[in-house]
mmCIF file of C-alpha atoms in Angstrom:
data_model
loop_
_atom_site.group_PDB
_atom_site.id
_atom_site.type_symbol
_atom_site.label_atom_id
_atom_site.label_comp_id
_atom_site.label_asym_id
_atom_site.label_seq_id
_atom_site.Cartn_x
_atom_site.Cartn_y
_atom_site.Cartn_z
ATOM 1 C CA GLY O 1 -1.213 7.013 -4.161
ATOM 2 C CA GLY O 2 -1.060 5.684 -7.683
ATOM 3 C CA SER O 3 -4.278 5.351 -9.674
ATOM 4 C CA GLY O 4 -5.587 2.011 -10.858
ATOM 5 C CA SER O 5 -5.638 1.742 -14.619
ATOM 6 C CA THR O 6 -6.589 -0.361 -17.618
ATOM 7 C CA SER O 7 -3.036 0.215 -18.781
ATOM 8 C CA THR O 8 0.125 0.981 -16.855
ATOM 9 C CA GLY O 9 -0.890 2.673 -13.598
ATOM 10 C CA ALA O 10 0.984 5.606 -12.100
ATOM 11 C CA SER O 11 3.277 5.119 -9.135
ATOM 12 C CA GLY O 12 2.245 6.888 -5.944
ATOM 13 C CA GLY O 13 3.720 10.300 -5.192
ATOM 14 C CA THR O 14 6.441 10.631 -2.569
ATOM 15 C CA SER O 15 6.033 12.713 0.602
ATOM 16 C CA SER O 16 9.200 14.132 2.162
ATOM 17 C CA PHE O 17 10.278 15.474 5.542
ATOM 18 C CA SER O 18 13.422 17.599 5.765
ATOM 19 C CA GLY O 19 14.960 20.422 7.752
ATOM 20 C CA SER O 20 18.156 21.928 9.066
ATOM 21 C CA GLY O 21 20.181 19.248 10.840
ATOM 22 C CA VAL O 22 17.568 16.593 10.026
ATOM 23 C CA THR O 23 18.101 13.607 7.759
ATOM 24 C CA THR O 24 15.614 13.879 4.889
ATOM 25 C CA ALA O 25 13.025 11.097 4.913
ATOM 26 C CA ASN O 26 11.009 10.147 1.838
ATOM 27 C CA MET O 27 7.733 8.217 2.134
ATOM 28 C CA ALA O 28 6.320 6.709 -1.032
ATOM 29 C CA GLY O 29 2.612 6.301 -1.722
ATOM 30 C CA GLY O 30 1.168 2.927 -2.690
ATOM 31 C CA GLY O 31 1.253 1.609 -6.243
ATOM 32 C CA GLY O 32 -1.843 1.238 -8.391
ATOM 33 C CA GLY O 33 -3.210 -2.233 -9.091
ATOM 34 C CA GLY O 34 -2.718 -3.980 -12.410
ATOM 35 C CA THR O 35 -5.320 -5.313 -14.816
ATOM 36 C CA ALA O 36 -5.660 -8.647 -16.565
ATOM 37 C CA SER O 37 -3.020 -7.500 -19.030
ATOM 38 C CA THR O 38 -0.735 -5.316 -16.894
ATOM 39 C CA HIS O 39 1.435 -5.777 -13.850
ATOM 40 C CA GLY O 40 0.928 -3.997 -10.556
ATOM 41 C CA VAL O 41 2.835 -0.754 -10.055
ATOM 42 C CA SER O 42 5.733 -0.120 -7.704
ATOM 43 C CA GLY O 43 5.307 2.202 -4.736
ATOM 44 C CA GLY O 44 5.915 2.406 -1.004
ATOM 45 C CA SER O 45 4.050 -0.867 -1.109
ATOM 46 C CA GLY O 46 3.319 -2.573 -4.402
ATOM 47 C CA GLY O 47 0.004 -2.738 -6.195
ATOM 48 C CA GLY O 48 -1.657 -6.103 -6.743
ATOM 49 C CA ALA O 49 -1.414 -7.737 -10.156
ATOM 50 C CA GLY O 50 -4.251 -8.438 -12.527
ATOM 51 C CA GLN O 51 -5.225 -11.977 -13.382
ATOM 52 C CA ASN O 52 -2.212 -14.150 -14.422
ATOM 53 C CA LYS O 53 0.288 -11.302 -13.998
ATOM 54 C CA ASN O 54 3.253 -10.580 -11.764
ATOM 55 C CA ALA O 55 2.826 -7.980 -9.036
ATOM 56 C CA GLY O 56 4.458 -4.614 -8.595
ATOM 57 C CA ALA O 57 7.620 -4.419 -6.545
ATOM 58 C CA GLY O 58 7.387 -3.081 -3.022
ATOM 59 C CA ASN O 59 10.015 -0.395 -3.468
ATOM 60 C CA THR O 60 11.415 1.826 -6.176
ATOM 61 C CA PRO O 61 15.043 2.882 -6.740
ATOM 62 C CA ALA O 62 14.109 6.529 -6.151
ATOM 63 C CA VAL O 63 13.076 5.829 -2.559
ATOM 64 C CA SER O 64 15.887 5.666 0.011
ATOM 65 C CA PRO O 65 16.088 3.908 2.350
ATOM 66 C CA SER O 66 14.235 1.062 0.700
ATOM 67 C CA GLN O 67 10.599 0.724 1.744
ATOM 68 C CA GLY O 68 8.600 -2.423 1.383
ATOM 69 C CA ASN O 69 9.284 -5.708 -0.350
ATOM 70 C CA ASN O 70 8.927 -7.185 -3.806
ATOM 71 C CA GLY O 71 5.643 -8.381 -5.183
ATOM 72 C CA GLY O 72 5.005 -12.029 -5.942
ATOM 73 C CA SER O 73 5.302 -13.726 -9.298
ATOM 74 C CA SER O 74 2.617 -15.413 -11.364
ATOM 75 C CA SER O 75 2.556 -18.690 -13.258
ATOM 76 C CA GLY O 76 1.455 -16.799 -16.354
ATOM 77 C CA TYR O 77 -1.299 -19.307 -17.118
ATOM 78 C CA SER O 78 -4.441 -17.670 -18.423
ATOM 79 C CA SER O 79 -6.514 -19.311 -15.682
ATOM 80 C CA SER O 80 -4.184 -18.288 -12.891
ATOM 81 C CA GLY O 81 -4.847 -15.413 -10.535
ATOM 82 C CA GLY O 82 -2.589 -12.394 -10.127
ATOM 83 C CA ALA O 83 0.256 -12.211 -7.656
ATOM 84 C CA GLY O 84 0.077 -10.039 -4.536
ATOM 85 C CA GLY O 85 1.931 -6.743 -4.234
ATOM 86 C CA GLY O 86 4.769 -6.360 -1.755
ATOM 87 C CA GLY O 87 4.137 -4.767 1.638
ATOM 88 C CA PHE O 88 6.468 -3.106 4.101
ATOM 89 C CA GLY O 89 6.381 -6.136 6.380
ATOM 90 C CA GLY O 90 6.748 -8.909 3.803
ATOM 91 C CA VAL O 91 6.834 -9.964 0.169
ATOM 92 C CA GLY O 92 3.686 -10.411 -1.883
ATOM 93 C CA GLN O 93 2.392 -13.938 -2.323
ATOM 94 C CA SER O 94 3.193 -15.700 -5.586
ATOM 95 C CA CYS O 95 0.712 -17.910 -7.415
ATOM 96 C CA THR O 96 2.247 -20.701 -9.445
ATOM 97 C CA ALA O 97 -0.632 -23.140 -9.878
ATOM 98 C CA ASN O 98 -2.713 -23.323 -13.037
ATOM 99 C CA SER O 99 -5.982 -22.876 -11.226
ATOM 100 C CA GLY O 100 -8.093 -19.757 -11.055
ATOM 101 C CA GLN O 101 -9.893 -21.087 -8.001
ATOM 102 C CA SER O 102 -6.826 -21.282 -5.794
ATOM 103 C CA ALA O 103 -3.984 -19.422 -7.477
ATOM 104 C CA VAL O 104 -4.509 -15.899 -6.190
ATOM 105 C CA GLY O 105 -1.718 -14.015 -4.462
ATOM 106 C CA HIS O 106 -2.365 -12.098 -1.262
ATOM 107 C CA GLY O 107 -0.687 -8.780 -0.578
ATOM 108 C CA GLY O 108 2.484 -8.598 1.508
ATOM 109 C CA ASP O 109 2.154 -7.864 5.210
ATOM 110 C CA ALA O 110 1.703 -4.330 6.467
ATOM 111 C CA ILE O 111 3.590 -2.981 9.479
ATOM 112 C CA LEU O 112 2.035 -2.098 12.835
ATOM 113 C CA ASN O 113 3.024 1.253 14.309
ATOM 114 C CA ASP O 114 1.718 3.221 17.306
ATOM 115 C CA ILE O 115 3.345 6.608 16.621
ATOM 116 C CA THR O 116 -0.085 8.313 16.657
ATOM 117 C CA GLY O 117 -0.959 6.787 20.031
ATOM 118 C CA ALA O 118 -3.049 4.028 18.448
ATOM 119 C CA ASP O 119 -1.934 0.775 16.834
ATOM 120 C CA LEU O 120 -2.432 1.183 13.085
ATOM 121 C CA TYR O 121 -1.287 -0.783 10.040
ATOM 122 C CA TYR O 122 0.587 0.914 7.194
ATOM 123 C CA ALA O 123 1.994 -0.048 3.785
ATOM 124 C CA GLY O 124 0.216 -3.310 3.020
ATOM 125 C CA GLY O 125 0.507 -4.838 -0.450
ATOM 126 C CA GLY O 126 -2.488 -5.057 -2.772
ATOM 127 C CA GLY O 127 -4.163 -8.400 -3.431
ATOM 128 C CA GLY O 128 -4.046 -10.085 -6.836
ATOM 129 C CA GLY O 129 -7.055 -10.353 -9.129
ATOM 130 C CA ALA O 130 -8.760 -13.651 -9.924
ATOM 131 C CA ASN O 131 -10.760 -15.111 -12.788
ATOM 132 C CA GLN O 132 -13.525 -16.292 -10.483
ATOM 133 C CA THR O 133 -16.412 -14.341 -8.959
ATOM 134 C CA ALA O 134 -16.651 -15.876 -5.493
ATOM 135 C CA PRO O 135 -15.245 -13.510 -2.833
ATOM 136 C CA PHE O 136 -13.019 -16.171 -1.293
ATOM 137 C CA TYR O 137 -11.031 -16.344 -4.519
ATOM 138 C CA PHE O 138 -9.905 -12.737 -4.264
ATOM 139 C CA GLY O 139 -6.398 -11.788 -3.186
ATOM 140 C CA ASN O 140 -6.511 -10.057 0.197
ATOM 141 C CA GLY O 141 -4.645 -6.855 0.912
ATOM 142 C CA GLY O 142 -1.801 -7.113 3.409
ATOM 143 C CA GLY O 143 -2.672 -6.266 7.018
ATOM 144 C CA GLY O 144 -6.214 -5.312 6.057
ATOM 145 C CA VAL O 145 -5.024 -1.995 4.624
ATOM 146 C CA GLY O 146 -3.992 -3.083 1.135
ATOM 147 C CA GLY O 147 -6.672 -3.245 -1.538
ATOM 148 C CA SER O 148 -8.320 -6.594 -2.232
ATOM 149 C CA GLY O 149 -8.260 -8.089 -5.700
ATOM 150 C CA GLY O 150 -11.228 -8.264 -8.016
ATOM 151 C CA GLY O 151 -12.916 -11.301 -9.504
ATOM 152 C CA GLY O 152 -14.271 -12.546 -12.819
ATOM 153 C CA ASN O 153 -16.920 -10.889 -14.946
ATOM 154 C CA SER O 154 -15.016 -7.602 -14.885
ATOM 155 C CA ILE O 155 -15.146 -7.061 -11.126
ATOM 156 C CA PRO O 156 -12.470 -4.389 -10.542
ATOM 157 C CA GLY O 157 -9.818 -4.352 -7.880
ATOM 158 C CA ASN O 158 -10.348 -1.988 -4.986
ATOM 159 C CA ASN O 159 -8.679 -0.285 -2.094
ATOM 160 C CA ALA O 160 -11.064 -0.203 0.823
ATOM 161 C CA SER O 161 -8.296 0.778 3.222
ATOM 162 C CA PRO O 162 -8.266 4.104 5.078
ATOM 163 C CA ALA O 163 -6.589 6.972 3.256
ATOM 164 C CA ASN O 164 -2.971 7.928 3.862
ATOM 165 C CA ARG O 165 -1.633 4.501 4.739
ATOM 166 C CA GLY O 166 0.762 4.065 1.784
ATOM 167 C CA SER O 167 -0.868 0.785 0.742
ATOM 168 C CA GLY O 168 -1.182 -0.884 -2.658
ATOM 169 C CA GLY O 169 -4.375 -1.133 -4.686
ATOM 170 C CA GLY O 170 -5.934 -4.466 -5.615
ATOM 171 C CA GLY O 171 -5.609 -6.028 -9.063
ATOM 172 C CA THR O 172 -8.661 -6.442 -11.253
ATOM 173 C CA GLY O 173 -10.263 -9.735 -12.179
ATOM 174 C CA GLN O 174 -10.798 -11.359 -15.540
ATOM 175 C CA GLY O 175 -12.200 -9.012 -18.160
ATOM 176 C CA ALA O 176 -12.118 -5.234 -18.410
ATOM 177 C CA GLY O 177 -11.942 -3.023 -15.367
ATOM 178 C CA ASN O 178 -9.553 -0.816 -13.483
ATOM 179 C CA GLY O 179 -7.156 -1.870 -10.791
ATOM 180 C CA GLY O 180 -7.704 -0.316 -7.371
ATOM 181 C CA ASN O 181 -6.073 2.941 -6.394
ATOM 182 C CA GLY O 182 -3.163 2.884 -3.999
ATOM 183 C CA SER O 183 -3.680 4.883 -0.806
ATOM 184 C CA SER O 184 -1.643 8.058 -0.379
ATOM 185 C CA GLY O 185 1.516 8.272 1.677
ATOM 186 C CA VAL O 186 1.830 9.976 5.051
ATOM 187 C CA ALA O 187 4.515 11.564 7.246
ATOM 188 C CA ILE O 188 4.085 11.465 11.047
ATOM 189 C CA ILE O 189 6.295 13.019 13.735
ATOM 190 C CA ARG O 190 5.960 12.582 17.503
ATOM 191 C CA VAL O 191 7.599 15.164 19.770
ATOM 192 C CA THR O 192 7.485 15.965 23.480
ATOM 193 C CA SER O 193 4.998 18.817 23.979
ATOM 194 C CA ALA O 194 7.505 20.838 26.016
ATOM 195 C CA TYR O 195 9.748 21.081 22.939
ATOM 196 C CA TYR O 196 6.984 21.796 20.410
ATOM 197 C CA SER O 197 7.210 25.345 19.083
ATOM 198 C CA GLY O 198 3.898 25.357 17.242
ATOM 199 C CA THR O 199 5.675 26.629 14.116
ATOM 200 C CA THR O 200 5.091 24.409 11.075
ATOM 201 C CA THR O 201 4.712 24.467 7.322
ATOM 202 C CA GLY O 202 2.579 22.271 5.150
ATOM 203 C CA SER O 203 -0.516 22.445 7.398
ATOM 204 C CA PRO O 204 -0.121 19.262 9.430
ATOM 205 C CA THR O 205 -2.866 17.899 11.648
ATOM 206 C CA VAL O 206 -1.713 18.274 15.250
ATOM 207 C CA THR O 207 -3.066 16.046 18.026
ATOM 208 C CA THR O 208 -2.080 15.417 21.647
ATOM 209 C CA ASP O 209 -1.225 12.001 23.076
ATOM 210 C CA GLY O 210 -0.322 12.320 26.740
ATOM 211 C CA VAL O 211 2.811 14.489 26.999
ATOM 212 C CA TYR O 212 3.414 14.314 23.248
ATOM 213 C CA LYS O 213 2.312 16.228 20.185
ATOM 214 C CA VAL O 214 1.716 14.186 17.040
ATOM 215 C CA LEU O 215 2.057 15.993 13.696
ATOM 216 C CA THR O 216 0.625 14.338 10.600
ATOM 217 C CA TRP O 217 1.249 15.528 7.045
ATOM 218 C CA THR O 218 -0.737 14.101 4.136
ATOM 219 C CA GLY O 219 0.771 16.473 1.555
ATOM 220 C CA THR O 220 4.058 18.241 0.977
#
């Protein structure tokens, strides 16, 4: 995942799955959140924007097929909150009002997937930062897995989501402070146990769900 930054944050690294006779799949990590003077960063899902800034897009040209959706836009007023980052399931919320108390963008929706045997959310957009300190002014991360935005008095953005969900970090609030880190990407494969050879590379975590093996890579 991309790191939150007081300047331009880094986009999340891409995980790939490939093999003989298999279509290569690329999974992008989440983007880092922006600050009060920078936009959120693009990733598998976009990072939230800092106060009064536009959010990072939900996909990057290097990722194919496209993952995620665009981040929201901001009014640009100094008292406005930041826009939400795009998630896999929906665009980030824009904030167009000139009001720090209400103009905070929430992150785009995550997607629900049960490939591991449990319903889990992935790739939620990061919430935008606000210029107020009350928690209800913060931008919420999409699907509960994107990072929430920060508030005034230099409260930073955060990403309280579980690791390896490809979600965006939250934007910081008014004043200095880092945007939240995006969570790392993940690659998951589900295969019938009878066809599983047990031969892998990249040290995946292997679990059993009924008659299936589930292989999870959090690195290359």
